Coordinates of C-alpha atoms in Angstrom, one line a residue:
Chain F
X155 CA 0.0 -0.1 0.0
X156 CA 0.8 3.5 -0.9
X157 CA 3.8 5.7 0.1
X158 CA 2.7 9.1 1.0
X159 CA 5.4 12.0 0.1
X160 CA 6.1 15.5 1.3
X161 CA 3.4 17.3 -0.7
X162 CA 0.8 14.6 0.6
X163 CA 1.9 14.7 4.0
X164 CA 1.2 18.4 4.0
X165 CA -2.0 18.2 2.6
X166 CA -2.9 15.6 5.4
X167 CA -1.8 18.3 8.0
X168 CA -3.4 20.9 7.0
X169 CA -6.6 18.9 7.5
X170 CA -5.5 17.9 11.0
X171 CA -4.5 21.7 11.7
X172 CA -7.7 23.2 10.6
X173 CA -10.3 21.0 12.0
X174 CA -12.5 22.9 15.2
X175 CA -15.5 22.2 17.4
X176 CA -17.8 24.1 14.9
X177 CA -21.1 25.5 16.8
X178 CA -21.9 28.5 14.0
X179 CA -21.6 29.7 10.8
X180 CA -23.6 26.8 9.2
X181 CA -25.0 27.6 6.0
X182 CA -28.0 25.5 5.9
X183 CA -26.2 24.0 2.2
X184 CA -27.3 20.4 2.4
X185 CA -24.6 17.5 2.7
X186 CA -25.4 14.7 -0.7
X187 CA -25.4 11.3 -0.1
X188 CA -22.3 11.0 -1.6
X189 CA -20.7 13.2 0.7
X190 CA -21.9 11.6 3.7
X191 CA -21.6 7.9 2.3
X192 CA -17.8 9.1 2.2
X193 CA -17.4 10.6 5.1
X194 CA -19.0 7.7 7.1
X195 CA -16.9 4.9 5.3
X196 CA -14.0 6.9 6.5
X197 CA -15.3 6.3 10.1
X198 CA -15.9 2.6 9.5
X199 CA -12.0 2.2 8.5
X200 CA -11.1 2.8 11.9
X201 CA -9.6 0.9 14.0
X202 CA -11.1 -1.5 16.3
X203 CA -10.6 -4.3 19.3
X204 CA -10.3 -7.3 17.9
X205 CA -11.9 -6.2 15.0
X206 CA -15.1 -5.5 16.2
X207 CA -16.6 -2.8 14.4
X208 CA -18.5 -1.6 18.0
X209 CA -19.9 1.2 16.0
X210 CA -23.6 2.0 15.2
X211 CA -24.6 5.8 13.5
X212 CA -27.4 7.0 13.4
X213 CA -28.5 10.0 11.0
X214 CA -30.8 12.4 12.5
X215 CA -32.7 14.9 9.9
X216 CA -35.6 14.9 12.0
X217 CA -36.4 18.1 13.3
X218 CA -38.5 17.1 16.3
X219 CA -35.9 14.6 17.6
X220 CA -33.7 17.5 17.3
X221 CA -36.2 19.6 19.4
X222 CA -36.1 17.0 22.1
X223 CA -32.2 16.6 22.5
X224 CA -31.7 20.2 22.5
X225 CA -34.1 20.7 25.8
X226 CA -31.5 17.9 27.3
X227 CA -29.1 20.0 26.0
X228 CA -31.0 23.3 27.8
X229 CA -31.3 21.4 31.1
X230 CA -28.0 19.7 31.0
X231 CA -26.6 23.3 30.7
X232 CA -28.6 25.1 33.4
X233 CA -27.2 22.3 35.8
X234 CA -24.1 22.8 34.8
X235 CA -24.8 26.3 35.2
X236 CA -25.5 25.8 38.3
X237 CA -22.1 24.8 39.6
X238 CA -20.7 27.5 38.8
X239 CA -22.7 29.4 40.8
X240 CA -20.2 30.8 43.3
X241 CA -17.8 31.5 40.6
X242 CA -19.1 34.4 38.6
X243 CA -16.6 35.2 36.2
X244 CA -16.7 31.8 34.7
X245 CA -20.1 31.9 34.8
X246 CA -20.5 34.7 32.9
X247 CA -18.1 33.8 29.8
X248 CA -20.0 30.1 30.2
X249 CA -23.3 32.0 29.5
X250 CA -21.2 33.7 26.9
X251 CA -20.7 30.2 25.0
X252 CA -22.2 29.0 21.7
X253 CA -21.9 25.2 22.6
X254 CA -24.1 23.6 20.0
X255 CA -25.9 23.6 16.4
X256 CA -28.2 21.1 17.1
X257 CA -31.3 22.8 15.2
X258 CA -28.8 24.8 12.6
X259 CA -26.8 22.0 11.2
X260 CA -28.1 19.9 8.2
X261 CA -27.3 16.5 9.9
X262 CA -26.9 14.9 13.3
X263 CA -25.2 11.9 14.2
X264 CA -25.2 9.8 17.0
X265 CA -22.4 7.2 17.0
X266 CA -23.1 4.7 19.7
X267 CA -21.2 1.2 21.0
X268 CA -22.9 -2.0 20.7
X269 CA -20.5 -4.3 23.5
X270 CA -22.3 -7.7 22.6
X271 CA -21.2 -7.3 18.9
X272 CA -18.8 -10.1 17.7
X273 CA -18.8 -11.2 21.6
X274 CA -18.2 -12.4 24.2
X275 CA -14.1 -12.9 22.9
X276 CA -13.6 -10.2 21.4
X277 CA -9.1 -9.8 21.1
X278 CA -7.6 -7.3 23.8
X279 CA -10.8 -6.6 25.4
X280 CA -10.6 -9.5 27.8
X281 CA -7.9 -7.9 29.3
X282 CA -8.9 -3.8 28.8
X283 CA -12.5 -4.0 28.9
X284 CA -13.0 -0.5 27.8
X285 CA -11.2 -0.4 24.7
X286 CA -14.7 -0.9 22.4
X287 CA -15.8 2.6 23.4
X288 CA -11.8 3.4 22.7
X289 CA -12.6 2.4 18.7
X290 CA -16.0 4.0 18.7
X291 CA -13.8 7.2 19.7
X292 CA -11.8 6.4 16.7
X293 CA -14.5 5.8 13.9
X294 CA -15.3 9.6 15.3
X295 CA -12.4 11.1 14.8
X296 CA -11.7 10.0 11.3
X297 CA -15.5 11.1 10.7
X298 CA -14.6 14.5 12.0
X299 CA -11.5 14.4 9.4
X300 CA -13.2 13.7 7.0
X301 CA -15.9 16.1 7.0
X302 CA -13.3 18.7 7.3
X303 CA -11.6 17.2 4.3
X304 CA -15.1 17.7 2.8
X305 CA -15.4 21.5 4.1
X306 CA -18.1 20.4 6.5
X307 CA -18.3 21.4 10.1
X308 CA -18.8 19.0 12.9
X309 CA -19.7 19.6 16.6
X310 CA -19.2 17.0 19.3
X311 CA -22.0 17.7 22.3
X312 CA -21.7 16.4 25.3
X313 CA -23.9 18.8 27.4
X314 CA -26.8 16.2 26.4
X315 CA -28.4 13.3 29.3
X316 CA -26.9 10.0 27.3
X317 CA -30.4 8.7 29.5
X318 CA -32.3 10.9 27.4
X319 CA -30.4 10.3 24.0
X320 CA -31.4 6.8 24.6
X321 CA -34.9 7.0 25.6
X322 CA -35.1 9.5 22.5
X323 CA -33.6 7.1 20.0
X324 CA -34.8 4.5 21.3
X325 CA -31.6 2.4 21.9
X326 CA -31.4 -0.7 23.1
X327 CA -30.5 -1.2 26.7
X328 CA -26.7 -2.9 25.6
X329 CA -26.0 0.2 23.0
X330 CA -24.2 2.8 24.3
X331 CA -24.3 6.4 22.8
X332 CA -20.7 7.7 22.7
X333 CA -21.1 11.4 20.6
X334 CA -23.9 13.1 19.6
X335 CA -22.6 15.1 16.5
X336 CA -23.9 18.0 14.2
X337 CA -22.4 18.2 11.1
X338 CA -22.6 21.0 7.9
X339 CA -21.6 23.2 5.5
X340 CA -20.1 26.4 7.0
X341 CA -19.2 29.7 5.6
X342 CA -16.0 29.9 7.9
X343 CA -13.5 27.5 9.9
X344 CA -12.3 29.7 12.6
X345 CA -8.4 29.7 12.8
X346 CA -8.9 29.1 16.7
X347 CA -10.6 26.8 18.7
X348 CA -14.0 28.7 20.3
X349 CA -12.6 28.2 23.4
X350 CA -9.3 29.3 22.8
X351 CA -10.6 33.1 21.5
X352 CA -12.6 33.4 24.0
X353 CA -10.1 33.0 26.4
X354 CA -11.8 29.9 28.2
X355 CA -8.1 28.1 28.0
X356 CA -5.3 28.1 25.9
X357 CA -3.4 25.0 24.5
X358 CA -0.8 23.6 26.4
X359 CA 2.9 23.7 24.9
X360 CA 3.2 20.6 23.3
X361 CA 6.4 19.5 25.3
X362 CA 4.0 20.2 28.7
X363 CA 2.7 17.0 27.4
X364 CA 5.6 14.5 26.6
X365 CA 7.2 12.4 29.1
X366 CA 10.6 10.2 28.3
X367 CA 10.8 6.5 29.5
X368 CA 8.6 6.9 32.5
X369 CA 6.0 10.1 33.7
X370 CA 7.9 12.6 34.0
X371 CA 11.2 10.9 33.6
X372 CA 13.7 12.7 32.9
X373 CA 14.6 16.4 31.3
X374 CA 15.5 15.1 27.9
X375 CA 14.6 17.4 25.6
X376 CA 13.6 16.5 21.8
X377 CA 16.3 17.7 19.5
X378 CA 14.5 20.2 16.7
X379 CA 12.2 21.3 19.4
X380 CA 12.1 25.1 18.9
X381 CA 12.4 25.2 15.3
X382 CA 10.3 22.6 14.7
X383 CA 7.5 24.1 17.1
X384 CA 7.8 27.9 15.6
X385 CA 7.7 25.8 11.8
X386 CA 5.2 23.6 11.9
X387 CA 2.1 25.6 13.9
X388 CA 3.6 29.0 13.6
X389 CA 1.5 31.5 15.4
X390 CA -1.8 29.3 15.4
X391 CA -1.0 27.0 17.9
X392 CA 0.1 28.9 20.4
Chain P
X83 CA -9.3 28.4 6.8
X84 CA -8.3 26.3 3.8
X85 CA -11.1 24.8 1.9
X86 CA -10.1 21.3 0.4
X87 CA -10.2 20.1 -3.1
X88 CA -11.2 16.9 -5.1
X89 CA -7.8 15.8 -5.0
X90 CA -6.6 16.4 -1.8
X91 CA -9.7 15.0 -0.3
X92 CA -8.3 11.8 -2.3
X93 CA -5.4 11.6 -0.7
X94 CA -6.5 12.3 3.0
X95 CA -9.0 9.3 2.2
X96 CA -5.9 7.0 0.6
X97 CA -4.3 8.0 4.3
X98 CA -7.7 6.9 5.9
X99 CA -8.1 3.1 4.0
X100 CA -4.5 2.0 4.2
X101 CA -3.9 2.8 7.6
X102 CA -3.5 -0.7 9.5
X103 CA -2.5 -2.0 13.0
X104 CA 0.9 -3.0 12.9
X105 CA 2.4 -5.7 14.6
X106 CA 5.1 -7.0 12.2
X107 CA 7.4 -6.0 9.3
X108 CA 9.4 -3.6 11.1
X109 CA 12.5 -2.2 9.2
X110 CA 14.7 -1.3 12.5
X111 CA 14.7 2.0 10.8
X112 CA 14.8 5.1 13.4
X113 CA 12.2 7.7 13.4
X114 CA 13.7 11.0 13.9
X115 CA 12.8 13.8 16.3
X116 CA 11.4 15.9 13.6
X117 CA 9.3 13.4 12.2
X118 CA 8.1 12.5 15.9
X119 CA 7.3 15.9 17.1
X120 CA 5.5 16.3 13.6
X121 CA 3.1 13.5 14.9
X122 CA 3.0 14.8 18.3
X123 CA 1.9 17.5 17.3
X124 CA -1.0 16.3 15.4
X125 CA -2.5 14.1 18.3
X126 CA -2.1 17.1 20.5
X127 CA -4.3 19.2 17.8
X128 CA -7.1 16.6 18.5
X129 CA -10.2 17.8 19.7
X130 CA -10.8 17.5 23.3
X131 CA -14.2 18.2 26.0
X132 CA -14.0 21.5 27.1
X133 CA -10.7 22.2 25.4
X134 CA -9.4 20.3 28.2
X135 CA -6.4 18.3 26.6
X136 CA -6.1 15.8 29.1
X137 CA -3.7 13.9 27.2
X138 CA 0.3 12.8 28.1
X139 CA 2.7 10.9 25.7
X140 CA 4.9 8.8 27.4
X141 CA 7.7 7.9 25.0
X142 CA 9.3 4.6 25.4
X143 CA 13.0 3.5 23.9
X144 CA 13.9 1.7 27.0
X145 CA 14.4 -1.7 26.3
X146 CA 14.3 -2.7 29.8
X147 CA 11.1 -1.3 30.8
X148 CA 9.8 -3.0 27.4
X149 CA 10.4 -6.3 28.1
X150 CA 9.0 -5.3 32.0
X151 CA 5.6 -4.5 29.3
X152 CA 5.9 -8.0 27.2
X153 CA 6.0 -9.7 30.3
X154 CA 2.4 -8.7 31.3
X155 CA 1.2 -8.9 27.6
X156 CA 2.7 -12.7 27.9
X157 CA 0.8 -13.2 31.0
X158 CA -2.2 -11.6 29.8
X159 CA -2.4 -13.7 26.7
X160 CA -1.8 -16.4 28.1
X161 CA -5.3 -15.8 30.4
X162 CA -7.0 -15.3 27.1
X163 CA -6.1 -18.8 25.9
X164 CA -7.4 -19.7 28.7
X165 CA -10.9 -18.2 27.6
X166 CA -10.7 -20.3 24.8
X167 CA -10.5 -23.9 26.4
X168 CA -13.8 -24.7 25.1
X169 CA -13.2 -23.2 21.5
X170 CA -10.2 -25.3 20.1
X171 CA -11.1 -23.7 16.8
X172 CA -10.6 -20.3 17.5
X173 CA -7.7 -20.7 20.4
X174 CA -5.6 -22.7 17.4
X175 CA -5.9 -19.6 15.1
X176 CA -5.3 -17.0 18.5
X177 CA -2.5 -19.0 18.8
X178 CA -1.2 -18.1 15.5
X179 CA -1.4 -14.5 15.6
X180 CA 1.4 -11.7 16.1
X181 CA -0.4 -9.4 18.4
X182 CA 2.1 -7.3 19.1
X183 CA 5.4 -5.7 18.2
X184 CA 6.9 -4.2 21.5
X185 CA 10.5 -5.4 21.4
X186 CA 10.3 -5.1 17.3
X187 CA 9.4 -1.7 16.9
X188 CA 11.3 1.5 16.7
X189 CA 9.5 3.3 19.5
X190 CA 6.7 3.1 22.1
X191 CA 4.0 5.5 23.1
X192 CA 2.1 5.3 26.4
X193 CA -0.9 7.5 26.1
X194 CA -2.4 8.5 29.4
X195 CA -5.7 10.5 30.7
X196 CA -5.5 13.1 33.1
X197 CA -8.9 13.4 34.8
X198 CA -7.4 16.5 37.1
X199 CA -6.2 19.0 34.3
X200 CA -8.2 22.2 34.1
X201 CA -10.3 20.5 36.6
X202 CA -12.8 20.4 38.4
X203 CA -15.4 22.2 36.1
X204 CA -14.9 20.9 32.5
X205 CA -16.9 22.1 29.8
X206 CA -19.1 19.4 28.7
X207 CA -17.5 17.0 31.1
X208 CA -19.8 17.3 33.8
X209 CA -23.0 15.9 32.0
X210 CA -20.8 13.5 30.2
X211 CA -18.0 11.7 32.8
X212 CA -16.3 9.3 30.1
X213 CA -15.4 12.4 27.3
X214 CA -12.1 13.4 28.7
X215 CA -11.1 9.6 27.8
X216 CA -12.9 9.9 24.8
X217 CA -10.9 13.3 23.7
X218 CA -7.4 11.2 24.6
X219 CA -9.0 8.3 22.1
X220 CA -9.3 11.1 19.3
X221 CA -5.4 12.2 20.2
X222 CA -4.9 8.5 19.7
X223 CA -6.6 8.2 16.2
X224 CA -4.7 11.7 15.1
X225 CA -1.2 10.3 16.0
X226 CA -1.6 7.2 14.2
X227 CA -3.0 8.6 10.9
X228 CA 0.1 11.3 11.1
X229 CA 2.1 8.0 11.7
X230 CA 0.0 6.7 8.7
X231 CA 0.9 9.7 6.4
X232 CA 4.9 9.7 7.6
X233 CA 5.3 5.8 6.2
X234 CA 5.3 4.5 9.7
X235 CA 3.1 1.8 11.4
X236 CA 1.6 1.8 14.1
X237 CA 0.0 -1.3 16.7
X238 CA -2.4 -0.6 19.3
X239 CA -1.9 -3.4 21.9
X240 CA -4.4 -3.8 24.4
X241 CA -2.8 -7.1 25.9
X242 CA -1.5 -5.2 28.7
X243 CA -2.5 -4.9 32.5
X244 CA -3.0 -1.5 33.0
X245 CA -1.7 -2.2 37.0
X246 CA 1.3 -3.4 35.5
X247 CA 1.7 0.2 33.3
X248 CA 1.1 2.1 35.8
X249 CA 3.6 0.5 38.1
X250 CA 6.6 0.3 35.6
X251 CA 6.2 4.0 33.7
X252 CA 5.4 4.9 37.7
X253 CA 2.1 6.6 37.1
X254 CA 0.8 8.5 39.2
X255 CA -3.0 7.4 41.1
X256 CA -4.9 10.0 38.9
X257 CA -3.5 9.5 35.8
X258 CA -5.2 6.6 33.5
X259 CA -3.1 4.9 31.1
X260 CA -5.2 4.6 27.9
X261 CA -3.2 3.0 25.0
X262 CA 0.1 1.3 24.6
X263 CA 1.3 2.2 21.0
X264 CA 4.0 0.1 19.1
X265 CA 5.4 2.5 16.3
X266 CA 8.1 2.0 13.5
X267 CA 8.6 2.2 10.0
X268 CA 7.9 -0.9 8.1
X269 CA 8.7 -2.3 4.9
X270 CA 5.4 -2.6 3.7
X271 CA 1.7 -1.9 5.0
X272 CA -0.8 -4.8 4.7
X273 CA -3.8 -4.4 2.1
X274 CA -6.3 -5.9 4.5
X275 CA -6.4 -6.0 7.9
X276 CA -4.9 -9.1 9.4
X277 CA -7.0 -10.3 11.5
X278 CA -9.2 -10.3 8.3
X279 CA -6.5 -11.8 6.4
X280 CA -6.0 -14.7 9.2
X281 CA -9.7 -15.2 9.2
X282 CA -10.0 -14.3 12.9
X283 CA -13.2 -11.3 11.3
X284 CA -14.5 -10.1 8.1
X285 CA -15.3 -6.0 8.1
X286 CA -18.8 -5.4 8.5
X287 CA -20.9 -4.5 4.8
X288 CA -21.3 -0.2 6.0
X289 CA -25.3 -0.4 5.7
X290 CA -25.2 -2.8 8.6
X291 CA -24.1 -0.4 10.8
X292 CA -26.5 2.7 9.6
X293 CA -29.6 4.0 11.5
X294 CA -32.1 6.9 10.2
X295 CA -33.6 8.8 12.5
X296 CA -33.9 6.1 15.6
X297 CA -32.5 2.7 16.2
X298 CA -33.1 0.0 13.1
X299 CA -35.5 3.4 12.4
X300 CA -36.8 2.4 9.3
X301 CA -35.5 0.3 6.0
X302 CA -34.3 4.0 3.9
X303 CA -31.2 3.3 1.9
X304 CA -28.8 6.3 0.9
X305 CA -29.1 6.9 -2.4
X306 CA -26.0 6.1 -4.7
X307 CA -25.3 3.4 -2.1
X308 CA -24.1 0.5 -4.5
X309 CA -22.0 2.3 -6.8
X310 CA -20.6 3.8 -4.1
X311 CA -19.4 1.3 -2.0
X312 CA -17.7 -0.2 -5.0
X313 CA -16.4 2.6 -6.2
X314 CA -14.4 4.0 -3.1
X315 CA -13.4 0.8 -1.5
X316 CA -13.1 -1.2 -4.3
X317 CA -12.4 -4.7 -3.3
X318 CA -10.5 -3.8 -0.7
X319 CA -13.2 -3.3 2.3
X320 CA -15.2 -6.5 1.3

């Protein structure tokens, strides 16, 4: 299978760095079935523990169901606001954030995990029980990047109660919702993540999340750090 | 931020479809710091719940630690074999599988989850408690794809006991190991996933994992299904 050259790598990294968690700027343009199939096929080609492919994708266009899910979001958002009762500054910031695009996006997708599929003996999952859910997350990331390559924005809404999702989407008891995604064409992809441009948090320096041999194992540093960091991520990633 | 054209999309999908879970064919060629930094930067640009970036990457080259981790693998593999005691055919197949490349690969990376970082109030994680771990998995998938773009194979070894990993790598109690990855240049990427070519399991038809509006909500089918399926994934994905 193919060898990738410098130009191809550059395109790949451009997709990685320009992917955003999108909750606004939706244009309303419809995603065609052909494009959607390409995106779902990319998701379906994610790695999975013991090749168990434990994912399902529920495509939701129906406005009725989306309204019910939006209600769950609103309830959960209120709970979060209550948690910030004692931190007025954070609360104010939180209130100003746009955290979902459930109704404005063209399409919602609920991605679920099926623990039963190809079981009970799934290679790898006998030792690491959560690995099946990890596989679903890998599929979600494939989907997200494929959407970006197709110039489609994706937002992952985690402020939704799983019990509500199970009820509204009629999921069997063995099926666990992992992600609720909102997809749509956008008139632009922001240069920075929203939570960074709105001063909620900053991107960590990469070196802060790298260790050598052991947890906090050494003060060693990868060579080429400085030049690399500036060249590749520039001012964009701070 | 950029708009991707048809040629760029095609390159992206080529990377997605040719990524493999690699446990053999390692050449021993060293991964340079520059390449490694590009791969880790891609991982670090994954989405994360509430922008919490809860990942760490422990780079392991030391053979001593790798040997200890290989021991954990061997112990866990024996446990799995015991579970197959009553299924001789499956057991025989399992015994023939190569499930890790801990010592043959150039580099091992343990990817961990830090629940404490930027907490306790993390947007989205107050409702969906597991979302932080999901973010780490998205970072792992970014890493995996970036490695593929760099023509480097990655294998995720899940047959390792997390307690052993925590002890060997001296992880604090608040840090959870999510993935143990083996990276290295390979002399080829297989056309099919190993577990498919060795008849352990087959790739599911994509339509089997897609639902409309609700769980098993309708018999509707995305248009262009047949032509698309053949055109895009061809004979490669069965």
